[in-house]
Amino acid sequence: MLTQDIRQSAPVTPTQAGTVATLMIEEETTISDAPLFVPEDIGAGLLLLGLLLSPKPPKER
Amino acid sequence: MPFADTSPHEDYTAAVERVAGRALGVLMDVEGTVVPAGFAPADPRLADPHDPDADLPGLRVLGSDAFAPHVLRGTPLPADQAEAAARAFSLFPPDTLGASPETAWIITWRDWATARTLTRFGLALDVPLPGDGAQVADATTWQAWSVRMAQLSSLALPGLDGPIHAAARRNADSLARGVVRAMLRRDYRTAARIARWLALLAADGVDSPLELDPLLRHVRLFGGGSTRTVLDTRIAQHVTGLEES
């Protein structure tokens, strides 16, 4: 066995120890997909706008 | 140890990347030329070259992964690294890490793997004995189980065997599902860790449900630049004998 000469270091804080534990036990990442374009979200507004701006239907004479 | 204007998490993450970069250098036999992008030791924001303790958190976090390249390549562990490993465990003893009861057993098993790996180099570490590994079977779904196996990926090394390894051998399909799920979630870090178990099983003659070579290459290319992830993929490739790709 190797003989180790261990230097004494300052004791770690609970935050530092907790950080080591967190990095050791890496949880899986949360899903963070880029926001997707959802055209149907504005579909109702576009439809209403189109109805309001559309020309009147021709009248019967 | 903490550096100006950086949190312990940033400091320790940088230390992990540095230690992983050095391990990668040993594994790829290009020691000294692998510099993790953005985490070069010369970067004054992230490393203090005069602080001998700067890399100890990285050694403590990586554990057996930091020494696995010496095992896989059959090279001796330098005496300064053996001393640093002992100091890392002295600075962060297992009973002070403050893990929750749900996760403390994972740290115990990882420390067991580190101690067993260092035993090969003649260094004895005093770590708690792990239990029977029954906790790994507590997961009710293959999703949760595969994530636990990812957290235990540092045990997936040749020469280590125990109840966790037996559970992996019994559930190769769940490991494969876990890798695919992680890939679909773009969680390459988790995918690389689970793939290490598949690599170990493949080396033991268990048929892998997935083709590991393109999988590991994809993770390495798209894994987001984490040296730790690259180290995981390279260890898996060495274990399966695919290291030339």
XYZ file of N, CA and C in Angstrom, chain B:
735
model
N -10.501 27.895 -1.909
C -10.969 27.113 -3.029
C -11.977 27.871 -3.893
N -12.991 28.518 -3.289
C -13.914 29.260 -4.153
C -13.199 30.414 -4.831
N -13.630 30.726 -6.009
C -12.972 31.781 -6.744
C -13.906 32.972 -6.847
N -13.309 34.110 -7.161
C -14.065 35.351 -7.109
C -15.266 35.306 -8.040
N -16.410 35.741 -7.533
C -17.617 35.928 -8.327
C -18.140 34.648 -8.965
N -17.764 33.515 -8.458
C -18.317 32.272 -8.979
C -18.913 31.487 -7.820
N -19.964 30.769 -8.118
C -20.616 29.965 -7.096
C -19.862 28.648 -6.940
N -20.079 27.945 -5.810
C -19.449 26.618 -5.687
C -19.831 25.690 -6.834
N -21.071 25.835 -7.309
C -21.489 24.952 -8.404
C -20.658 25.209 -9.656
N -20.406 26.492 -9.957
C -19.586 26.806 -11.141
C -18.150 26.333 -10.945
N -17.601 26.598 -9.752
C -16.223 26.178 -9.472
C -16.071 24.668 -9.595
N -17.014 23.947 -8.992
C -16.890 22.497 -8.956
C -17.167 21.889 -10.329
N -18.109 22.487 -11.065
C -18.354 21.995 -12.421
C -17.107 22.162 -13.283
N -16.441 23.309 -13.124
C -15.202 23.526 -13.871
C -14.133 22.523 -13.449
N -14.075 22.227 -12.144
C -13.092 21.241 -11.672
C -13.389 19.861 -12.251
N -14.663 19.511 -12.313
C -15.045 18.216 -12.892
C -14.603 18.152 -14.352
N -14.830 19.239 -15.078
C -14.455 19.253 -16.498
C -12.941 19.148 -16.662
N -12.198 19.809 -15.801
C -10.732 19.728 -15.900
C -10.248 18.303 -15.630
N -10.757 17.710 -14.558
C -10.327 16.350 -14.221
C -10.767 15.380 -15.321
N -11.976 15.577 -15.842
C -12.442 14.716 -16.937
C -11.554 14.889 -18.166
N -11.116 16.112 -18.422
C -10.230 16.354 -19.568
C -8.905 15.627 -19.419
N -8.373 15.642 -18.219
C -7.107 14.932 -17.993
C -7.303 13.423 -18.128
N -8.422 12.924 -17.582
C -8.697 11.489 -17.715
C -8.866 11.111 -19.180
N -9.514 11.996 -19.919
C -9.700 11.748 -21.347
C -8.358 11.710 -22.064
N -7.454 12.577 -21.651
C -6.116 12.576 -22.239
C -5.398 11.260 -22.010
N -5.547 10.720 -20.805
C -4.934 9.421 -20.509
C -5.590 8.331 -21.348
N -6.901 8.389 -21.429
C -7.641 7.338 -22.138
C -7.313 7.333 -23.626
N -7.196 8.535 -24.207
C -6.941 8.622 -25.640
C -5.450 8.612 -25.939
N -4.649 8.476 -24.888
C -3.194 8.439 -25.049
C -2.664 9.706 -25.698
N -3.288 10.812 -25.382
C -2.829 12.101 -25.908
C -2.712 13.060 -24.726
N -2.139 12.553 -23.678
C -2.099 13.308 -22.440
C -1.518 14.698 -22.672
N -2.222 15.680 -22.162
C -1.722 17.048 -22.235
C -2.244 17.822 -23.411
N -2.918 17.155 -24.347
C -3.391 17.892 -25.517
C -4.896 18.094 -25.499
N -5.603 17.387 -24.631
C -7.053 17.545 -24.566
C -7.372 18.661 -23.588
N -7.850 19.758 -24.107
C -8.219 20.881 -23.252
C -9.711 21.104 -23.411
N -10.484 20.883 -22.383
C -11.923 21.071 -22.505
C -12.257 22.492 -22.919
N -13.111 22.616 -23.905
C -13.472 23.934 -24.404
C -14.091 24.776 -23.301
N -13.534 25.950 -23.095
C -14.090 26.859 -22.114
C -13.659 26.587 -20.691
N -12.927 25.493 -20.469
C -12.549 25.165 -19.102
C -11.029 24.989 -18.984
N -10.297 25.651 -19.837
C -8.852 25.520 -19.789
C -8.342 26.025 -18.439
N -7.399 25.304 -17.843
C -6.904 25.729 -16.546
C -6.322 27.135 -16.568
N -5.885 27.598 -17.737
C -5.296 28.919 -17.784
C -6.353 30.027 -17.692
N -7.637 29.634 -17.795
C -8.691 30.622 -17.714
C -8.761 31.164 -16.287
N -8.407 32.414 -16.080
C -8.330 32.914 -14.708
C -9.674 32.988 -14.006
N -10.762 32.952 -14.781
C -12.075 33.019 -14.125
C -12.454 31.693 -13.495
N -11.874 30.625 -13.966
C -12.387 29.330 -13.571
C -11.412 28.471 -12.789
N -10.177 28.809 -12.779
C -9.241 27.965 -12.047
C -8.122 28.805 -11.471
N -7.736 28.473 -10.290
C -6.610 29.138 -9.667
C -5.422 28.189 -9.718
N -4.428 28.473 -10.561
C -3.320 27.545 -10.711
C -2.501 27.392 -9.432
N -2.683 28.352 -8.493
C -1.910 28.264 -7.260
C -2.672 27.541 -6.158
N -3.898 27.139 -6.431
C -4.693 26.454 -5.418
C -4.568 24.952 -5.621
N -3.833 24.263 -4.735
C -3.652 22.817 -4.945
C -4.938 22.030 -4.736
N -5.925 22.671 -4.106
C -7.183 21.969 -3.847
C -8.224 22.203 -4.929
N -7.883 22.968 -5.956
C -8.894 23.384 -6.940
C -9.547 22.189 -7.635
N -8.785 21.122 -7.873
C -9.330 19.992 -8.615
C -9.888 18.884 -7.722
N -9.764 19.040 -6.410
C -10.229 17.966 -5.529
C -11.729 17.704 -5.648
N -12.565 18.748 -5.750
C -13.995 18.451 -5.948
C -14.243 17.645 -7.218
N -13.492 17.956 -8.267
C -13.658 17.209 -9.510
C -13.303 15.742 -9.342
N -12.208 15.490 -8.619
C -11.814 14.104 -8.356
C -12.863 13.396 -7.512
N -13.397 14.123 -6.527
C -14.401 13.499 -5.640
C -15.671 13.180 -6.409
N -16.059 14.093 -7.318
C -17.300 13.887 -8.079
C -17.122 12.751 -9.084
N -16.035 12.782 -9.838
C -15.852 11.759 -10.877
C -15.547 10.390 -10.285
N -14.839 10.365 -9.161
C -14.565 9.095 -8.495
C -13.839 8.120 -9.403
N -14.401 6.950 -9.583
C -13.714 5.902 -10.341
C -13.522 6.290 -11.798
N -14.376 7.174 -12.326
C -14.222 7.590 -13.720
C -12.899 8.324 -13.943
N -12.412 9.001 -12.908
C -11.153 9.732 -13.057
C -9.963 8.787 -13.178
N -10.121 7.576 -12.634
C -8.998 6.625 -12.641
C -9.215 5.476 -13.619
N -10.429 5.386 -14.156
C -10.738 4.301 -15.079
C -9.790 4.260 -16.284
N -9.402 5.415 -16.854
C -8.487 5.332 -17.995
C -7.198 4.586 -17.685
N -6.676 4.747 -16.473
C -5.452 4.014 -16.116
C -5.727 2.516 -16.055
N -6.930 2.152 -15.588
C -7.300 0.740 -15.550
C -7.446 0.207 -16.972
N -8.161 0.970 -17.816
C -8.451 0.483 -19.164
C -7.201 0.415 -20.027
N -6.280 1.320 -19.823
C -5.062 1.332 -20.634
C -3.907 0.605 -19.965
N -4.107 0.218 -18.702
C -3.054 -0.514 -18.017
C -1.856 0.328 -17.658
N -2.084 1.624 -17.463
C -0.987 2.507 -17.090
C -1.027 2.738 -15.584
N 0.124 2.952 -14.975
C 0.135 3.169 -13.524
C -0.465 4.522 -13.161
N -1.026 4.578 -11.979
C -1.588 5.832 -11.481
C -0.463 6.640 -10.851
N -0.234 7.877 -11.350
C 0.846 8.691 -10.760
C 0.614 8.903 -9.261
N 1.705 8.985 -8.529
C 1.610 9.096 -7.069
C 0.876 10.368 -6.651
N 1.056 11.449 -7.419
C 0.374 12.692 -7.018
C -1.139 12.565 -7.171
N -1.580 11.767 -8.163
C -3.016 11.574 -8.305
C -3.581 10.690 -7.203
N -2.794 9.697 -6.805
C -3.234 8.854 -5.691
C -3.357 9.691 -4.428
N -2.399 10.582 -4.238
C -2.464 11.450 -3.053
C -3.657 12.384 -3.150
N -3.892 12.915 -4.362
C -5.026 13.825 -4.541
C -6.349 13.106 -4.283
N -6.449 11.847 -4.700
C -7.683 11.094 -4.451
C -7.927 10.931 -2.957
N -6.864 10.598 -2.238
C -7.008 10.453 -0.789
C -7.399 11.778 -0.142
N -6.824 12.856 -0.645
C -7.161 14.163 -0.077
C -8.587 14.563 -0.426
N -9.041 14.199 -1.608
C -10.418 14.517 -1.986
C -11.409 13.824 -1.052
N -11.118 12.563 -0.717
C -12.006 11.854 0.212
C -11.863 12.397 1.624
N -10.660 12.885 1.956
C -10.483 13.479 3.274
C -11.225 14.804 3.380
N -11.246 15.551 2.285
C -11.917 16.857 2.287
C -13.433 16.700 2.234
N -13.893 15.706 1.482
C -15.341 15.466 1.348
C -15.657 14.044 1.817
N -15.641 13.802 3.112
C -15.934 12.429 3.588
C -17.353 12.019 3.194
N -17.563 10.727 2.990
C -18.887 10.272 2.525
C -20.029 10.695 3.437
N -19.776 10.773 4.736
C -20.890 11.061 5.649
C -21.198 12.545 5.766
N -20.472 13.376 5.036
C -20.733 14.817 5.149
C -21.317 15.400 3.867
N -21.599 14.565 2.887
C -22.054 15.111 1.607
C -23.494 15.589 1.662
N -24.232 15.176 2.665
C -25.571 15.719 2.854
C -26.578 15.270 1.826
N -26.370 14.090 1.254
C -27.354 13.588 0.294
C -28.610 13.145 1.030
N -29.721 13.182 0.330
C -30.983 12.760 0.924
C -30.977 11.241 1.090
N -31.829 10.724 1.987
C -31.878 9.264 2.160
C -32.198 8.532 0.857
N -32.927 9.210 -0.046
C -33.293 8.556 -1.308
C -32.089 8.404 -2.234
N -31.082 9.245 -2.039
C -29.950 9.209 -2.964
C -28.622 8.859 -2.282
N -28.612 8.794 -0.951
C -27.342 8.536 -0.255
C -26.759 7.179 -0.648
N -27.630 6.203 -0.908
C -27.127 4.876 -1.259
C -26.397 4.887 -2.596
N -26.787 5.822 -3.479
C -26.092 5.925 -4.775
C -24.652 6.392 -4.545
N -24.490 7.380 -3.666
C -23.139 7.854 -3.363
C -22.323 6.735 -2.714
N -22.957 5.964 -1.849
C -22.237 4.864 -1.204
C -21.727 3.863 -2.236
N -22.571 3.554 -3.217
C -22.130 2.609 -4.256
C -21.047 3.219 -5.137
N -21.168 4.508 -5.459
C -20.129 5.158 -6.273
C -18.802 5.182 -5.519
N -18.867 5.456 -4.213
C -17.633 5.455 -3.418
C -17.025 4.053 -3.349
N -17.901 3.060 -3.297
C -17.404 1.680 -3.321
C -16.632 1.415 -4.614
N -17.187 1.881 -5.724
C -16.506 1.688 -7.013
C -15.159 2.408 -7.030
N -15.138 3.615 -6.486
C -13.873 4.361 -6.449
C -12.842 3.631 -5.604
N -13.281 3.159 -4.432
C -12.348 2.462 -3.545
C -11.822 1.188 -4.196
N -12.731 0.456 -4.859
C -12.287 -0.778 -5.521
C -11.319 -0.478 -6.658
N -11.576 0.597 -7.375
C -10.676 0.954 -8.475
C -9.301 1.353 -7.950
N -9.293 2.137 -6.869
C -8.009 2.577 -6.316
C -7.250 1.435 -5.664
N -7.967 0.411 -5.234
C -7.293 -0.745 -4.641
C -6.331 -1.382 -5.650
N -6.712 -1.303 -6.932
C -5.842 -1.881 -7.964
C -4.490 -1.180 -8.022
N -4.476 0.073 -7.551
C -3.220 0.825 -7.577
C -2.572 0.876 -6.192
N -3.048 0.037 -5.293
C -2.411 -0.066 -3.990
C -2.818 0.989 -2.996
N -3.916 1.677 -3.271
C -4.366 2.723 -2.346
C -5.658 2.272 -1.687
N -5.678 2.279 -0.370
C -6.869 1.853 0.369
C -7.633 3.077 0.854
N -8.916 3.102 0.563
C -9.786 4.174 1.032
C -10.801 3.588 2.006
N -11.071 4.334 3.044
C -12.043 3.881 4.032
C -13.409 4.441 3.644
N -14.232 3.609 3.039
C -15.569 4.045 2.631
C -16.592 3.101 3.242
N -17.819 3.579 3.450
C -18.851 2.702 3.999
C -19.161 1.555 3.039
N -19.505 0.412 3.615
C -19.889 -0.721 2.778
C -21.285 -0.491 2.209
N -21.456 -0.716 0.912
C -22.813 -0.586 0.349
C -23.681 -1.742 0.802
N -24.975 -1.564 0.680
C -25.899 -2.621 1.086
C -26.020 -3.681 0.008
N -27.185 -4.252 -0.088
C -27.394 -5.328 -1.060
C -27.884 -4.811 -2.412
N -27.946 -3.478 -2.549
C -28.370 -2.915 -3.820
C -29.844 -3.044 -4.094
N -30.614 -3.356 -3.053
C -32.050 -3.569 -3.267
C -32.754 -2.271 -3.676
N -32.144 -1.134 -3.332
C -32.817 0.133 -3.648
C -32.999 0.325 -5.143
N -32.076 -0.242 -5.921
C -32.173 -0.030 -7.364
C -33.437 -0.695 -7.921
N -33.927 -1.706 -7.200
C -35.139 -2.387 -7.659
C -36.402 -1.691 -7.183
N -36.254 -0.646 -6.369
C -37.435 0.045 -5.862
C -38.152 0.840 -6.953
N -37.430 1.157 -8.009
C -38.047 1.935 -9.075
C -39.189 1.130 -9.689
N -40.326 1.769 -9.795
C -41.504 1.042 -10.269
C -41.613 1.030 -11.789
N -40.921 1.929 -12.454
C -40.992 1.979 -13.914
C -39.595 1.873 -14.501
N -39.531 1.463 -15.745
C -38.215 1.368 -16.377
C -37.610 2.755 -16.587
N -38.472 3.783 -16.688
C -37.936 5.133 -16.839
C -37.113 5.532 -15.611
N -37.725 5.372 -14.430
C -37.022 5.732 -13.198
C -35.830 4.820 -12.954
N -35.994 3.543 -13.290
C -34.897 2.590 -13.072
C -33.686 2.952 -13.939
N -33.942 3.297 -15.191
C -32.812 3.608 -16.076
C -32.091 4.876 -15.629
N -32.837 5.829 -15.072
C -32.177 7.040 -14.570
C -31.295 6.703 -13.371
N -31.758 5.805 -12.520
C -30.925 5.383 -11.390
C -29.649 4.698 -11.884
N -29.795 3.886 -12.915
C -28.604 3.227 -13.451
C -27.649 4.260 -14.063
N -28.217 5.333 -14.631
C -27.353 6.402 -15.138
C -26.568 7.030 -13.994
N -27.228 7.213 -12.860
C -26.541 7.800 -11.716
C -25.479 6.863 -11.144
N -25.606 5.586 -11.466
C -24.633 4.594 -10.997
C -23.650 4.210 -12.096
N -23.539 5.038 -13.133
C -22.747 4.642 -14.304
C -21.267 4.478 -13.989
N -20.764 5.099 -12.926
C -19.336 4.941 -12.632
C -19.014 3.533 -12.137
N -20.049 2.729 -11.902
C -19.812 1.324 -11.543
C -19.635 0.451 -12.784
N -19.973 1.002 -13.947
C -19.953 0.199 -15.174
C -18.540 0.110 -15.730
N -17.691 -0.543 -14.984
C -16.305 -0.711 -15.390
C -15.907 -2.176 -15.292
N -15.030 -2.632 -16.173
C -14.569 -4.016 -16.071
C -13.863 -4.238 -14.733
N -14.079 -5.391 -14.176
C -13.432 -5.718 -12.906
C -14.297 -5.448 -11.697
N -15.378 -4.702 -11.890
C -16.312 -4.462 -10.793
C -17.534 -5.347 -10.998
N -18.003 -5.941 -9.938
C -19.194 -6.778 -10.044
C -19.922 -6.763 -8.709
N -21.228 -6.853 -8.789
C -22.038 -6.832 -7.581
C -23.510 -6.879 -7.948
N -24.360 -6.621 -6.969
C -25.805 -6.715 -7.252
C -26.293 -5.690 -8.264
N -25.653 -4.533 -8.330
C -26.065 -3.539 -9.326
C -25.772 -4.070 -10.730
N -24.610 -4.702 -10.871
C -24.248 -5.258 -12.174
C -25.181 -6.412 -12.550
N -25.557 -7.200 -11.541
C -26.491 -8.297 -11.818
C -27.838 -7.747 -12.282
N -28.267 -6.645 -11.655
C -29.532 -6.027 -12.074
C -29.434 -5.521 -13.506
N -28.280 -4.972 -13.865
C -28.085 -4.490 -15.237
C -28.159 -5.656 -16.226
N -27.541 -6.774 -15.872
C -27.561 -7.931 -16.778
C -28.975 -8.464 -16.971
N -29.785 -8.364 -15.935
C -31.153 -8.873 -16.043
C -32.068 -7.942 -16.831
N -31.664 -6.698 -16.992
C -32.579 -5.702 -17.560
C -31.948 -4.939 -18.718
N -31.319 -5.650 -19.610
C -30.676 -4.986 -20.752
C -31.706 -4.223 -21.590
N -32.908 -4.781 -21.706
C -33.940 -4.095 -22.496
C -34.342 -2.768 -21.860
N -34.426 -2.755 -20.540
C -34.777 -1.501 -19.872
C -33.672 -0.457 -20.035
N -32.426 -0.920 -20.038
C -31.323 0.015 -20.280
C -31.435 0.606 -21.683
N -31.731 -0.257 -22.662
C -31.855 0.224 -24.041
C -33.016 1.207 -24.167
N -34.144 0.881 -23.512
C -35.266 1.825 -23.542
C -34.870 3.150 -22.900
N -34.110 3.066 -21.827
C -33.677 4.286 -21.149
C -32.794 5.150 -22.034
N -31.909 4.503 -22.796
C -31.047 5.273 -23.707
C -31.892 5.956 -24.777
N -32.816 5.191 -25.352
C -33.646 5.769 -26.419
C -34.487 6.916 -25.874
N -35.041 6.722 -24.695
C -35.841 7.796 -24.092
C -34.986 9.046 -23.859
N -33.776 8.837 -23.345
C -32.902 9.992 -23.095
C -32.540 10.690 -24.406
N -32.315 9.906 -25.465
C -31.993 10.514 -26.752
C -33.173 11.316 -27.272
N -34.378 10.764 -27.127
C -35.559 11.495 -27.603
C -35.776 12.775 -26.795
N -35.369 12.752 -25.538
C -35.491 13.950 -24.713
C -34.306 14.899 -24.928
N -33.378 14.492 -25.771
C -32.138 15.238 -26.019
C -31.316 15.395 -24.749
N -31.433 14.431 -23.868
C -30.647 14.428 -22.637
C -29.430 13.535 -22.883
N -28.467 14.081 -23.603
C -27.317 13.287 -24.023
C -26.454 12.857 -22.845
N -26.471 13.641 -21.799
C -25.689 13.296 -20.605
C -26.204 11.970 -20.009
N -27.515 11.882 -19.880
C -28.097 10.647 -19.349
C -27.914 9.498 -20.336
N -28.070 9.774 -21.613
C -27.904 8.722 -22.624
C -26.498 8.130 -22.561
N -25.495 8.995 -22.421
C -24.113 8.507 -22.373
C -23.890 7.643 -21.133
N -24.492 8.058 -20.026
C -24.280 7.299 -18.791
C -24.943 5.925 -18.866
N -26.155 5.859 -19.396
C -26.809 4.547 -19.495
C -26.090 3.672 -20.520
N -25.591 4.315 -21.583
C -24.900 3.543 -22.629
C -23.661 2.846 -22.078
N -23.097 3.391 -21.027
C -21.927 2.725 -20.443
C -22.298 1.348 -19.906
N -23.505 1.228 -19.362
C -23.934 -0.092 -18.884
C -24.108 -1.041 -20.062
N -24.706 -0.541 -21.159
C -24.867 -1.398 -22.335
C -23.504 -1.828 -22.879
N -22.539 -0.917 -22.816
C -21.193 -1.258 -23.290
C -20.576 -2.346 -22.424
N -20.775 -2.217 -21.118
C -20.216 -3.237 -20.220
C -20.876 -4.594 -20.470
N -22.196 -4.578 -20.694
C -22.895 -5.833 -20.973
C -22.405 -6.430 -22.294
N -22.210 -5.559 -23.288
C -21.724 -6.053 -24.580
C -20.344 -6.689 -24.429
N -19.504 -6.074 -23.597
C -18.168 -6.641 -23.372
C -18.257 -7.981 -22.658
N -19.329 -8.173 -21.872
C -19.517 -9.441 -21.167
C -20.229 -10.483 -22.027
N -20.535 -10.112 -23.288
C -21.160 -11.065 -24.190
C -22.666 -10.989 -24.245
N -23.260 -10.022 -23.537
C -24.714 -9.861 -23.590
C -25.054 -9.050 -24.837
N -25.972 -9.559 -25.632
C -26.333 -8.852 -26.859
C -26.973 -7.513 -26.521
N -26.458 -6.457 -27.150
C -27.030 -5.141 -26.927
C -28.196 -4.934 -27.885
N -29.346 -4.493 -27.375
C -30.476 -4.239 -28.279
C -30.216 -3.046 -29.190
N -29.202 -2.256 -28.895
C -28.900 -1.068 -29.700
C -27.515 -1.194 -30.309
N -27.328 -0.512 -31.437
C -25.998 -0.440 -32.032
C -25.233 0.671 -31.323
N -24.227 0.281 -30.582
C -23.588 1.245 -29.684
C -22.668 2.218 -30.406
N -22.015 1.766 -31.468
C -21.017 2.619 -32.116
C -21.622 3.925 -32.635
N -22.666 3.868 -33.484
C -23.240 5.141 -33.946
C -23.897 5.925 -32.816
N -24.441 5.217 -31.846
C -25.060 5.904 -30.713
C -24.023 6.743 -29.952
N -22.894 6.117 -29.643
C -21.877 6.837 -28.876
C -21.297 7.989 -29.686
N -21.144 7.769 -30.998
C -20.606 8.840 -31.833
C -21.576 10.019 -31.873
N -22.860 9.706 -31.976
C -23.871 10.774 -32.021
C -23.860 11.567 -30.708
N -23.808 10.857 -29.600
C -23.805 11.551 -28.303
C -22.566 12.425 -28.176
N -21.446 11.911 -28.650
C -20.208 12.683 -28.526
C -20.262 13.951 -29.381
N -20.886 13.839 -30.553
C -20.927 14.990 -31.453
C -21.952 16.024 -31.005
N -23.073 15.551 -30.465
C -24.164 16.474 -30.142
C -24.354 16.646 -28.636
N -23.406 16.155 -27.869
C -23.574 16.149 -26.421
C -23.410 17.475 -25.735
N -23.189 18.534 -26.465
C -23.159 19.849 -25.854
C -21.805 20.287 -25.335
N -20.742 19.594 -25.701
C -19.411 20.075 -25.332
C -18.965 19.728 -23.933
N -19.701 18.863 -23.237
C -19.293 18.476 -21.889
C -18.192 17.435 -21.963
N -17.048 17.748 -21.368
C -15.942 16.793 -21.368
C -16.317 15.542 -20.581
N -17.143 15.719 -19.564
C -17.580 14.567 -18.773
C -18.377 13.587 -19.630
N -19.219 14.139 -20.504
C -19.999 13.283 -21.395
C -19.091 12.593 -22.404
N -18.125 13.343 -22.941
C -17.187 12.735 -23.897
C -16.407 11.612 -23.217
N -16.013 11.848 -21.961
C -15.290 10.798 -21.229
C -16.158 9.555 -21.085
N -17.434 9.740 -20.805
C -18.339 8.589 -20.684
C -18.405 7.815 -21.995
N -18.529 8.530 -23.109
C -18.626 7.825 -24.394
C -17.320 7.111 -24.729
N -16.203 7.767 -24.422
C -14.908 7.139 -24.736
C -14.643 5.925 -23.854
N -15.044 6.002 -22.579
C -14.896 4.831 -21.712
C -15.749 3.691 -22.256
N -16.977 4.010 -22.666
C -17.849 2.971 -23.224
C -17.211 2.363 -24.471
N -16.622 3.195 -25.318
C -16.001 2.673 -26.536
C -14.812 1.773 -26.201
N -14.030 2.174 -25.209
C -12.887 1.344 -24.815
C -13.355 0.015 -24.255
N -14.415 0.070 -23.453
C -14.905 -1.159 -22.833
C -15.367 -2.152 -23.896
N -15.989 -1.623 -24.972
C -16.502 -2.514 -26.015
C -15.492 -2.774 -27.129
N -14.345 -2.082 -27.070
C -13.346 -2.275 -28.116
C -13.630 -1.497 -29.369
N -14.411 -0.405 -29.252
C -14.750 0.425 -30.413
C -13.964 1.730 -30.410
N -12.859 1.769 -29.665
C -12.215 3.051 -29.420
C -11.588 3.679 -30.642
N -11.422 2.883 -31.721
C -10.759 3.462 -32.888
C -11.685 4.355 -33.692
N -13.007 4.335 -33.408
C -13.942 5.120 -34.219
C -13.933 6.571 -33.797
